[in-house]
CSV table of C-alpha atoms and ligand atoms in Angstrom, one decimal:
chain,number,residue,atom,x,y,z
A,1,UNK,CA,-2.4,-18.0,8.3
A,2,UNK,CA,-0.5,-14.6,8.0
A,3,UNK,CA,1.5,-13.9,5.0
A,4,UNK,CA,4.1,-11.2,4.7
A,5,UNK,CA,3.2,-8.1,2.7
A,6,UNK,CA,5.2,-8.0,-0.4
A,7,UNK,CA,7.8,-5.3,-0.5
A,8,UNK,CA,7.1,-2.1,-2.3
A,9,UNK,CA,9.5,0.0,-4.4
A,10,UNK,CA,9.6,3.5,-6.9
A,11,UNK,CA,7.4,4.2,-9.3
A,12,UNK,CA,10.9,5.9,-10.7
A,13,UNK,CA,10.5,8.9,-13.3
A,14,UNK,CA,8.4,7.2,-15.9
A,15,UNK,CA,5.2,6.3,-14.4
A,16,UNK,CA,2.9,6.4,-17.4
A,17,UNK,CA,0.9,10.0,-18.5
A,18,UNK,CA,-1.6,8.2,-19.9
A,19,UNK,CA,-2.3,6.8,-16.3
A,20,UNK,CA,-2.9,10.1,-15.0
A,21,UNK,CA,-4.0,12.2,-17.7
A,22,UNK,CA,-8.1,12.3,-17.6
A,23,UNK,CA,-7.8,11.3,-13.8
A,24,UNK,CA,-7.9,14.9,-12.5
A,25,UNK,CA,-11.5,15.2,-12.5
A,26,UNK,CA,-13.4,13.5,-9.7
A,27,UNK,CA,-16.8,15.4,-10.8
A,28,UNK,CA,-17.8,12.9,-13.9
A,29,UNK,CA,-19.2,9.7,-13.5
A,30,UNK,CA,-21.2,7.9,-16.1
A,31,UNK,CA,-22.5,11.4,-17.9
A,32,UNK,CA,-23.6,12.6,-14.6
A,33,UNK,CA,-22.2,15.8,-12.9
A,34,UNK,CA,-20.8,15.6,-9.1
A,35,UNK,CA,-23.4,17.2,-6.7
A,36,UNK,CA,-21.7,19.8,-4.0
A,37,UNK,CA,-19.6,22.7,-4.2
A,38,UNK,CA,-17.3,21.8,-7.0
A,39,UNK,CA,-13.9,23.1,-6.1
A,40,UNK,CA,-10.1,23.4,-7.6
A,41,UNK,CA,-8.0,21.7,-5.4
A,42,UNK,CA,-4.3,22.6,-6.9
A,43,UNK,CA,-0.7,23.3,-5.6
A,44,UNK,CA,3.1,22.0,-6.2
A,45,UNK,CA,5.0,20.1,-5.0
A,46,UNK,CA,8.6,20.8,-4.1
A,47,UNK,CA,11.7,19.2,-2.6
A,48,UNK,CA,14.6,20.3,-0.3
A,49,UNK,CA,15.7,24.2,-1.4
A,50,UNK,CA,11.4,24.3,-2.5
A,51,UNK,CA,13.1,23.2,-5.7
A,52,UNK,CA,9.3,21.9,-8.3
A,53,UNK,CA,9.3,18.3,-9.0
A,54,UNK,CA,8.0,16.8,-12.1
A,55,UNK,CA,5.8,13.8,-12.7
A,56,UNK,CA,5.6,12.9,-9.4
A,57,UNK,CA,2.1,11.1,-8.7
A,58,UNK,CA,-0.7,12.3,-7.0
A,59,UNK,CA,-3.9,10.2,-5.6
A,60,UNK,CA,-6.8,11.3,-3.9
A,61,UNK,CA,-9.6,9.5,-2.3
A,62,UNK,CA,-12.7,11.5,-0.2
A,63,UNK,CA,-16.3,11.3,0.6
A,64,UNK,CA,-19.1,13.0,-1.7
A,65,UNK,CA,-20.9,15.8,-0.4
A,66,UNK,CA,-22.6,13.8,2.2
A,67,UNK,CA,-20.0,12.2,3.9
A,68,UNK,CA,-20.4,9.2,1.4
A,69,UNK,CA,-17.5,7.2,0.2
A,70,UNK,CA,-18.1,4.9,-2.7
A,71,UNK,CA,-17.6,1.8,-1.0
A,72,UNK,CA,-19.8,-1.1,0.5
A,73,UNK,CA,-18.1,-0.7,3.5
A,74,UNK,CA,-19.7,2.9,3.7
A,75,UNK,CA,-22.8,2.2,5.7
A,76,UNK,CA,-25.0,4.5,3.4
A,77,UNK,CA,-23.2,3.6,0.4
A,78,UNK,CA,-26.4,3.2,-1.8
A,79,UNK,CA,-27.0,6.6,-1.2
A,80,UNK,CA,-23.8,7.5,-2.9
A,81,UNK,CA,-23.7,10.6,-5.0
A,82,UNK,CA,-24.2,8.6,-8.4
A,83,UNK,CA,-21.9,12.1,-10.3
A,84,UNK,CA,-18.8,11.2,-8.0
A,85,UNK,CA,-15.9,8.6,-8.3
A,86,UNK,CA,-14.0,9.8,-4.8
A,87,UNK,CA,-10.7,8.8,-6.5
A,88,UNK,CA,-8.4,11.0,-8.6
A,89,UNK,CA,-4.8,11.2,-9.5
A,90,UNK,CA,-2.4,14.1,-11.5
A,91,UNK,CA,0.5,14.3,-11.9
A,92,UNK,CA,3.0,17.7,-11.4
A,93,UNK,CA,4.3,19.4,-14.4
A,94,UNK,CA,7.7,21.5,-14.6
A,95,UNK,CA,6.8,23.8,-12.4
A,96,UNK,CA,5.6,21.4,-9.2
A,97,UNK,CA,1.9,22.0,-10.3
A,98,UNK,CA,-1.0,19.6,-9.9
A,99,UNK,CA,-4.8,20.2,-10.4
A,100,UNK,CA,-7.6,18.4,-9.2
A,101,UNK,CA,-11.7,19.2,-9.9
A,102,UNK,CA,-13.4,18.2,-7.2
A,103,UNK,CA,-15.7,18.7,-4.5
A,104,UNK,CA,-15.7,20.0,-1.0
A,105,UNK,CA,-16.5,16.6,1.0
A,106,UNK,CA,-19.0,16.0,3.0
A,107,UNK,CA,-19.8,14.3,6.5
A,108,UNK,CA,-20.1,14.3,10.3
A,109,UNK,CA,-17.9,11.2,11.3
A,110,UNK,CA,-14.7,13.4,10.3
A,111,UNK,CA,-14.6,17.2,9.5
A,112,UNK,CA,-14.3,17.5,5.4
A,113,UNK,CA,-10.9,16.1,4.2
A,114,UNK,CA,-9.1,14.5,1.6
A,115,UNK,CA,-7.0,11.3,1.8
A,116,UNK,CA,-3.7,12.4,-0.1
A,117,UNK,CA,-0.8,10.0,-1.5
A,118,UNK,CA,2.5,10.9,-3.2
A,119,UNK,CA,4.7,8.6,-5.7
A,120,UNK,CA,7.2,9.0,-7.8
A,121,UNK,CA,11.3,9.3,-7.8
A,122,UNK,CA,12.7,9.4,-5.1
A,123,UNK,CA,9.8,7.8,-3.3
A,124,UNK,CA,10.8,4.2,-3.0
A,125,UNK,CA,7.2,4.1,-0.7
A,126,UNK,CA,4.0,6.5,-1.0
A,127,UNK,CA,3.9,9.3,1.1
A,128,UNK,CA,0.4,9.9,2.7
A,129,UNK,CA,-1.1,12.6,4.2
A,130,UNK,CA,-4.5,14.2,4.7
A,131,UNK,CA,-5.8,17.5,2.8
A,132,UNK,CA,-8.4,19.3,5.4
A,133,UNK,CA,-10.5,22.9,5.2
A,134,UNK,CA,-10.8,24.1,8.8
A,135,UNK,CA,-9.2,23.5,12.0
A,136,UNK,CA,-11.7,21.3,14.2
A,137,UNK,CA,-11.8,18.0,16.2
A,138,UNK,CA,-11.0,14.9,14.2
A,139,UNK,CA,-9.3,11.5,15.0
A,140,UNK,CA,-6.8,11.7,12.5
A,141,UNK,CA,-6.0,16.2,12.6
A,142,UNK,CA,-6.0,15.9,16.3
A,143,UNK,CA,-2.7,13.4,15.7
A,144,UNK,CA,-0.6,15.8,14.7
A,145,UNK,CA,1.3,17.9,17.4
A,146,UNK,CA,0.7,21.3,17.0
A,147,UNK,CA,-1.3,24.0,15.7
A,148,UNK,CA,2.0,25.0,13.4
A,149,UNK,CA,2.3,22.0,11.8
A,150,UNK,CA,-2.0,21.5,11.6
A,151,UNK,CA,-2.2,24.4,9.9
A,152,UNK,CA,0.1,23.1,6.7
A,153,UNK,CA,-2.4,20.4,6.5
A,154,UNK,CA,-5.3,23.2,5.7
A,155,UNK,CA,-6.3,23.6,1.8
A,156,UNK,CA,-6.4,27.5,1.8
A,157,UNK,CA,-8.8,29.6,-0.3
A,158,UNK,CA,-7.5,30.6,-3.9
A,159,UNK,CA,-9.4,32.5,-5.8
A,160,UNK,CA,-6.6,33.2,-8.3
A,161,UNK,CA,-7.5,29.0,-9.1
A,162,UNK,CA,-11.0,29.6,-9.5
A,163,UNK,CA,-12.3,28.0,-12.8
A,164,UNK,CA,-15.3,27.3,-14.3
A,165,UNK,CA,-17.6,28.2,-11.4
A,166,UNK,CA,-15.3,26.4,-9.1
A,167,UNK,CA,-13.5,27.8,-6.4
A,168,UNK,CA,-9.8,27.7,-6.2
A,169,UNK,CA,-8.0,25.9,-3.2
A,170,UNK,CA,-4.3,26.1,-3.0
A,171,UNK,CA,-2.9,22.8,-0.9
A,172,UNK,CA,1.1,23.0,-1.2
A,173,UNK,CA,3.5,19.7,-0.7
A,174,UNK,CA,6.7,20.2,0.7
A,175,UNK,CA,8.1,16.6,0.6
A,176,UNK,CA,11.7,17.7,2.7
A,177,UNK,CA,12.9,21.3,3.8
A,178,UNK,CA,11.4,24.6,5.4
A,179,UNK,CA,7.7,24.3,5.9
A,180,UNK,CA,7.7,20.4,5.6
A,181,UNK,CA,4.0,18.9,4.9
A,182,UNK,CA,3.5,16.3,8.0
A,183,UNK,CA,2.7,12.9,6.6
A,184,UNK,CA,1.3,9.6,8.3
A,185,UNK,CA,2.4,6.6,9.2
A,186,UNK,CA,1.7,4.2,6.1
B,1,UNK,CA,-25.6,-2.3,18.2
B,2,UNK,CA,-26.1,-3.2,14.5
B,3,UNK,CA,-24.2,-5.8,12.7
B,4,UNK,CA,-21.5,-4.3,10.8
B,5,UNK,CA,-20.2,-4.6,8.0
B,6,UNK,CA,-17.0,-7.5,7.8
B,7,UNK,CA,-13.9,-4.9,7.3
B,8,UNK,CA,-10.1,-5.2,7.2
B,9,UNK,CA,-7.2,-4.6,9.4
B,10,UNK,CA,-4.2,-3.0,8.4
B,11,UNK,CA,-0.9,-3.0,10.0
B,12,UNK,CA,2.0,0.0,9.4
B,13,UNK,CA,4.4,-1.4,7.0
B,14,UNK,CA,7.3,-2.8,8.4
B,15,UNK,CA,11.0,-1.5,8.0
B,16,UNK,CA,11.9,-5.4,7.8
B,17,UNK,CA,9.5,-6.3,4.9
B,18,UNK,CA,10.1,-3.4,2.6
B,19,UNK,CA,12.7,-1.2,0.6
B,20,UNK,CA,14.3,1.7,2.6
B,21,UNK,CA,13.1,4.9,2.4
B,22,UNK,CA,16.7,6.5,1.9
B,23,UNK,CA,19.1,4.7,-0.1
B,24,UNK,CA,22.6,5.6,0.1
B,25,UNK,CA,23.8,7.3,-3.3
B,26,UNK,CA,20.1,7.2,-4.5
B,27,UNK,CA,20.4,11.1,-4.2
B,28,UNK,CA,16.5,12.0,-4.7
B,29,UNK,CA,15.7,9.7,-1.7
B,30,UNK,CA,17.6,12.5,0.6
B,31,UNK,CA,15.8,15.7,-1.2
B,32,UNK,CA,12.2,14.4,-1.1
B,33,UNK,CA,12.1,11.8,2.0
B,34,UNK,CA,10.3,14.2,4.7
B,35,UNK,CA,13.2,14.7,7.5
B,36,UNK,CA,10.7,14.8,10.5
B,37,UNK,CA,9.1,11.2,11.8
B,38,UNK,CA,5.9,10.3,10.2
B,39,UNK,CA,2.8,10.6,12.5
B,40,UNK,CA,1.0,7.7,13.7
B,41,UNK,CA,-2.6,8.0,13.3
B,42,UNK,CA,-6.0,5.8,13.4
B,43,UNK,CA,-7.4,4.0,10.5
B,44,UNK,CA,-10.7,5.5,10.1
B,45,UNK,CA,-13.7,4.3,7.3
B,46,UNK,CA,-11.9,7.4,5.5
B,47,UNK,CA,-8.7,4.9,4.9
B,48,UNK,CA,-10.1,1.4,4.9
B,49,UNK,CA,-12.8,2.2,2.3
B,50,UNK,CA,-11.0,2.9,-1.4
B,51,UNK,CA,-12.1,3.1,-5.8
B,52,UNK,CA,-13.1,-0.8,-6.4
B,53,UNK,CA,-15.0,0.6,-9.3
B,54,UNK,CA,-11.7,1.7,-11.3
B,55,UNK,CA,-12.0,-2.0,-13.3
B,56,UNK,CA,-15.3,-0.2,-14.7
B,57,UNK,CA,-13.8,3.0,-14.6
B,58,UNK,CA,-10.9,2.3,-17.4
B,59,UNK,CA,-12.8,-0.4,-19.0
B,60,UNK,CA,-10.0,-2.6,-17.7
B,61,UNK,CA,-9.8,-6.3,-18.8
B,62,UNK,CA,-7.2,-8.8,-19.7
B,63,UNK,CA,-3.9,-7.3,-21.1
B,64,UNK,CA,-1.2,-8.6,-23.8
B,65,UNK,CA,1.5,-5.7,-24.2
B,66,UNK,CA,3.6,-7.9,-26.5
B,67,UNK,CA,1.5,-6.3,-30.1
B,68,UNK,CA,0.5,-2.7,-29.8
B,69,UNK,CA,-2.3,-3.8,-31.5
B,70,UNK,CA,-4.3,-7.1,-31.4
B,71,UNK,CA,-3.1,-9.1,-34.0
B,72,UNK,CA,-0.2,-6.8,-35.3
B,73,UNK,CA,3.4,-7.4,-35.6
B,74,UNK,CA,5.1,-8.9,-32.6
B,75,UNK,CA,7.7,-6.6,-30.5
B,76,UNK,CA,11.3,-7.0,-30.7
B,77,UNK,CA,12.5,-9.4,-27.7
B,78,UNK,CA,12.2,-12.2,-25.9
B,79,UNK,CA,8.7,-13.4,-25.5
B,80,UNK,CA,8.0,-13.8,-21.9
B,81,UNK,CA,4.3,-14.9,-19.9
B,82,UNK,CA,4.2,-13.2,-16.6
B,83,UNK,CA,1.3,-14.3,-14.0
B,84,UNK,CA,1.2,-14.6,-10.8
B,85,UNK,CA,-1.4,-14.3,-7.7
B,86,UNK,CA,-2.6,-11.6,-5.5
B,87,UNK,CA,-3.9,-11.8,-2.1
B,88,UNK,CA,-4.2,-10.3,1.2
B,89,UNK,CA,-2.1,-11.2,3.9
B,90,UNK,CA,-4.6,-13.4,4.9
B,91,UNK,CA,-4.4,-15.3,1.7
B,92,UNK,CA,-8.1,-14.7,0.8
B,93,UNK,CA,-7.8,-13.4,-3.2
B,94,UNK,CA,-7.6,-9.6,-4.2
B,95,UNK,CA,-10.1,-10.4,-6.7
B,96,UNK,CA,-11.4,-8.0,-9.9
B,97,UNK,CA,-8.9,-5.3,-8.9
B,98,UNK,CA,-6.4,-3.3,-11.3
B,99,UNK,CA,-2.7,-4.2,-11.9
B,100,UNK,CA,-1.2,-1.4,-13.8
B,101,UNK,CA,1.8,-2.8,-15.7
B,102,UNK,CA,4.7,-0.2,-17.5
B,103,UNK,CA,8.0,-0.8,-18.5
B,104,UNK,CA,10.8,-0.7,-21.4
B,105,UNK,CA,11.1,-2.0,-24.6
B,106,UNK,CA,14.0,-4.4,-25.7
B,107,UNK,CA,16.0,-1.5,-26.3
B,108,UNK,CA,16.0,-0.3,-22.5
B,109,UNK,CA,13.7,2.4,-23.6
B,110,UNK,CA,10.3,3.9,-22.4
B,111,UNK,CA,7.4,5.3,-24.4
B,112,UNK,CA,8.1,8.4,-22.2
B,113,UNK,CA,8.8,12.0,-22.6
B,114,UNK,CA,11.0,12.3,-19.7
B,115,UNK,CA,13.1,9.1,-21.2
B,116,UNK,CA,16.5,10.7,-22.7
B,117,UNK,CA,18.1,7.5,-23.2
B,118,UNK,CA,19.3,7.2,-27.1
B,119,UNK,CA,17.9,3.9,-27.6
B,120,UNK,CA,15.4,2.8,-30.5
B,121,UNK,CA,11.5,2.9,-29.7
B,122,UNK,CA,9.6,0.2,-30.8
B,123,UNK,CA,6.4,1.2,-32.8
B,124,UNK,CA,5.0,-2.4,-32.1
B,125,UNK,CA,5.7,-1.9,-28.0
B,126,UNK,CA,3.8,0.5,-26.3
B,127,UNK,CA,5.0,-1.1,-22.9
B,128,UNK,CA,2.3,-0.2,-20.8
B,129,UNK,CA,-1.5,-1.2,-19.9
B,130,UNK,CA,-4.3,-2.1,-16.9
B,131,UNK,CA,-5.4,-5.5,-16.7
B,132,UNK,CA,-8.2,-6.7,-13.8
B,133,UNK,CA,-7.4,-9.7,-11.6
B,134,UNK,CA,-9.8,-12.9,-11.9
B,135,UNK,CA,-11.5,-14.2,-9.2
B,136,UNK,CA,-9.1,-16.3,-7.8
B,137,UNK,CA,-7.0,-12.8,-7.6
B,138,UNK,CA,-4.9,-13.9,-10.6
B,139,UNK,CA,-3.2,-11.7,-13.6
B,140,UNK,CA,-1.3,-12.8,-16.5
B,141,UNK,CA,0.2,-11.0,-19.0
B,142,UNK,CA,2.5,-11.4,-22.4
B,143,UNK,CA,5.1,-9.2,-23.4
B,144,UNK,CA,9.0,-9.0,-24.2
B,145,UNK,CA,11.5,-9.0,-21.7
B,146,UNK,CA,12.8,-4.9,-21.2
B,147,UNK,CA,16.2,-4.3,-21.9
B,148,UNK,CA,18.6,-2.6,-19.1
B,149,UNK,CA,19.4,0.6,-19.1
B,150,UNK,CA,21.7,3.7,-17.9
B,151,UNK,CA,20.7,6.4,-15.7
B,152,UNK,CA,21.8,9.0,-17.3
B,153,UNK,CA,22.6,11.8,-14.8
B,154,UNK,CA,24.3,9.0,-12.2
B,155,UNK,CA,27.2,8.1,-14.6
B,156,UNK,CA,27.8,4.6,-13.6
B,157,UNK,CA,24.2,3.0,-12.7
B,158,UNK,CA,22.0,1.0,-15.3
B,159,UNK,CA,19.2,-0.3,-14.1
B,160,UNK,CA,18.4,-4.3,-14.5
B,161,UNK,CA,15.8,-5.6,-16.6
B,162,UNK,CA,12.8,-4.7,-14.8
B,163,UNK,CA,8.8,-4.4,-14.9
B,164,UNK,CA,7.1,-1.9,-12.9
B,165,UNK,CA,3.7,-3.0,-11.3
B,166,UNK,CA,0.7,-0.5,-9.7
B,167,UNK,CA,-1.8,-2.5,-7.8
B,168,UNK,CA,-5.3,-0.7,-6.6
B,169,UNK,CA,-6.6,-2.9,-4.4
B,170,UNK,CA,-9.9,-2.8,-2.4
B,171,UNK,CA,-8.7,0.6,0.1
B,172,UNK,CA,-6.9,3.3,-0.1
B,173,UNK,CA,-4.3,1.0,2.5
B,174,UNK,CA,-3.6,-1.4,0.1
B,175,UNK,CA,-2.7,0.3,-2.7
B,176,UNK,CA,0.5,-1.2,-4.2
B,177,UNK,CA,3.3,-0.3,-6.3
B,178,UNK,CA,6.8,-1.9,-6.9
B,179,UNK,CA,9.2,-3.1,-9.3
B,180,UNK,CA,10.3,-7.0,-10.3
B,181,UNK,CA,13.7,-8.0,-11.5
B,182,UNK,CA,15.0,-10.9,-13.1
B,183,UNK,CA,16.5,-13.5,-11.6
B,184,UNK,CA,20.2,-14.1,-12.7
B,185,UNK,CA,20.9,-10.0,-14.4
B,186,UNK,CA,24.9,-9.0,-13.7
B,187,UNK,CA,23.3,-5.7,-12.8
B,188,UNK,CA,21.3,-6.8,-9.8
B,189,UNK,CA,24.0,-6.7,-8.3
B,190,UNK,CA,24.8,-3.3,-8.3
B,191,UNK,CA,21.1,-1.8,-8.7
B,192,UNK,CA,20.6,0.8,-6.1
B,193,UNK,CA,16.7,0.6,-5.6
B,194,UNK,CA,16.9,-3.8,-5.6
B,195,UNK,CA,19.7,-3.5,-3.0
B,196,UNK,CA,18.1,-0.9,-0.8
B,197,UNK,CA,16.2,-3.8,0.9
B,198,UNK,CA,18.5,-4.6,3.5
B,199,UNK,CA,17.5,-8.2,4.0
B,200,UNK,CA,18.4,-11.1,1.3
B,201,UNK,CA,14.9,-13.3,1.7
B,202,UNK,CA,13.1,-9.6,1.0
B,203,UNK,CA,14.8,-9.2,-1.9
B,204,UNK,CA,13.9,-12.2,-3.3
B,205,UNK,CA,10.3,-11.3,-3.4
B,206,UNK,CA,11.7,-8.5,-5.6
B,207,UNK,CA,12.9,-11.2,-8.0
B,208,UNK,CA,10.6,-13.3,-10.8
B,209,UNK,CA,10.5,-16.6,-10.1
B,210,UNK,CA,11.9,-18.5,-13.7
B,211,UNK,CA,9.6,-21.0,-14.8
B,212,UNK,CA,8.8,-23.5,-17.0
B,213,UNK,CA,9.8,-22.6,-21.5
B,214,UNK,CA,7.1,-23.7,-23.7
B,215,UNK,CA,7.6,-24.2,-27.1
B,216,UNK,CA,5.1,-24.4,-29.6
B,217,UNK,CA,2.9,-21.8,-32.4
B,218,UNK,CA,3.8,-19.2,-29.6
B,219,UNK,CA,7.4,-20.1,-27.8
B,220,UNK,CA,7.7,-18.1,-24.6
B,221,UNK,CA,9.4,-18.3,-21.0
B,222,UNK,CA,7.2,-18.2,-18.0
B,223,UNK,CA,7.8,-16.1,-15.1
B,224,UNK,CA,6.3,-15.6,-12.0
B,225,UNK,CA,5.6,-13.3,-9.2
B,226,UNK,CA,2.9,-13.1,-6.5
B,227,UNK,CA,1.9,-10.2,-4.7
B,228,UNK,CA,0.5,-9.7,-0.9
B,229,UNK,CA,-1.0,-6.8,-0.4
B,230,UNK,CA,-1.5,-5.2,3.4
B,231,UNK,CA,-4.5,-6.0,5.5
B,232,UNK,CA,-6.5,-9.3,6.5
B,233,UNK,CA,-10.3,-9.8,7.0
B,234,UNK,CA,-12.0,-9.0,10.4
B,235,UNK,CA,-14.6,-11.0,12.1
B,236,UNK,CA,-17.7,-9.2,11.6
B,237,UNK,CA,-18.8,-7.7,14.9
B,238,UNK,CA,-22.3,-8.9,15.3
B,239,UNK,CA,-25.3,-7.6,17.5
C,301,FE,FE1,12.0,1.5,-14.8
């Protein structure tokens, strides 16, 4: 038996605060502190003209330090960095800007990256696309054509975002227009 | 080579099964839809893996957003039971994961900061919450039926009644989020975001079922919805 996906549609402009707000710290789990290099992973997010959005959504999803997501499916998932949830979410303010804490991921299957989503209006579906720190082999980088457009997909180092003994990366989404952020099939 | 691990397949979404991404006169659709084709790319353990703990996480349970508070005065509007299933497109349950629910009071108005609409807020609606899904990938919640209302900047369009739903499901694939209409509004007619699915039977799945009215200490009408979310189980690959 197959059944047909159900068909998705907007969040629209009032997606809840209170479902983001709190959610933009990955590096807190149970009273326990994330192990790793913490970092600030922030930017904004514009539309056509690089105008700043506000309240659009996003979520994040990555491996710990190790490589470890916190999954069963994860092989070494009882060896799971017991300080790290691997999912945030924020949410842009006037000005296009989000914020995550977080920490630099881990791994050897894939080089370090971050599983990105966009929602909100305008969006009837997510957007997805994949936050990475250097340019090397890996199944999913290698897709997209180009060293131009790889290079947009690069979280770059920001001190000016440094906080709290974590160091600032600067990851810009530009849904439509001049520098356009490549996104995946979903 | 070790057994593994039973995982899920996932499929792109379809263009047949699901709303357009650009909507004709649904202006923010052409200013933040990417303009180049999206890029195809392999599902890794990176994608099918996803936050199953968020239930803990939030402290999520069962839900009732018809009382702000348990107990406490009943919001203005029609008392309405929403439930439904959610499954995989195998049919096998999404069990234990979180629905977020949010939408408008009676008045057609949000407990939201970006909401201009000069309609009364409701101090016994807060008009949003989490619940978790039961085993049998089930949700139910009670709350009042939301009121239309305009879009301010368009100048003619008000949406139809509608509740907005945010699933989390077991990967970061299936992660779910739409919006469900009432069957029978004037207004579906005209509602950009119901009628940019191109295909009537689509639609439809966009729509609550109308169920069954009960009457008694609490008098409500029942509506329905189910929800499949992407992916189906995989044989596990054995030694
Ligand atoms: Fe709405």
């Amino acid at each position: 038996m197959k059944l047909v996906v159900s068909p998705c549609n907007t969040t629209g402009p009032f997606f809840p605060r209170e479902f983001s707000d709190g959610n933009e710290d990955l590096t807190r789990r149970d009273g326990a502190r994330a192990r790793g290099e913490h970092i600030i992973l922030a930017g904004r997010v514009l539309e056509l003209g690089a105008k700043p959005t506000w309240n659009m959504v996003l979520e994040v999803w990555q491996a710990d330090t190790n490589g470890i997501f916190r999954h069963p499916l994860d092989p070494r998932f009882a060896e799971v960095d017991p300080g790290f949830w691997g999912w945030g979410r924020a949410r842009t303010d006037p000005d296009g800007w989000y914020r995550f804490r977080t920490v630099l991921p881990g791994g050897d299957q894939r080089i370090p990256h971050i599983n990105c989503a966009v929602l909100g209006i305008g969006l009837t579906r997510r957007l997805v696309t994949t936050i990475f720190f250097t340019d090397a082999p890996d199944p999913v980088f290698d897709c997209v054509p180009g060293p131009e457009l790889r290079q947009r997909l690069i979280a770059r180092r920001d001190p000016s975002l440094n906080a709290d003994g974590a160091a600032g990366y600067r990851f810009d989404v530009i849904l439509r227009g001049e520098g356009e952020t490549p996104f995946f099939v979903d | 080579m070790k057994p593994r691990a039973a995982g899920y397949q996932y499929s792109p979404y379809g263009d047949r099964t699901q709303t357009l991404r650009q909507i004709d006169r649904y202006n923010a659709s052409f200013t933040r839809v990417p303009a180049s084709p999206l890029i195809p790319r392999p599902v890794t353990l990176s994608e099918q893996t996803g936050p199953i703990e968020l239930p803990r996480r939030w402290n999520a349970g069962k839900l009732a957003l018809s009382r702000a508070v348990e107990n406490g005065p009943r919001a203005v509007g029609q008392l309405i039971r929403v439930s439904g299933r959610v499954t995989d497109e195998d049919g096998s349950p999404a069990a234990g994961v979180v629905m977020e629910i949010w939408q408008a009071n009676a008045a057609g108005k949000y407990v939201h900061a970006m909401d201009d609409h000069i309609a009364p807020l409701d101090p016994n609606f807060v008009g949003q919450g989490r619940l978790v899904t039961d085993e049998d990938g089930r949700y139910e919640v009670f709350t009042v039926k939301p009121g239309a209302y305009p879009v301010l900047y368009s100048g003619w369009w008000w949406r139809p009644p509608h509740i907005h739903f945010s699933i989390l499901g077991q990967s970061w694939m299936n992660r779910f989020i739409t919006q469900i209409f009432f069957p029978g509004e004037p207004l579906n007619e005209t509602d950009l975001l119901l009628n940019g699915v191109p295909s009537h039977d689509v639609r439809e799945r966009l729509i609550f079922e109308h169920g069954d009215t009960v009457m008694g200490d609490l008098s409500y009408i029942n509506y329905r919805r189910d929800f499949v979310l992407r992916g189906h189980r995989r044989t596990p690959e054995l030694a």
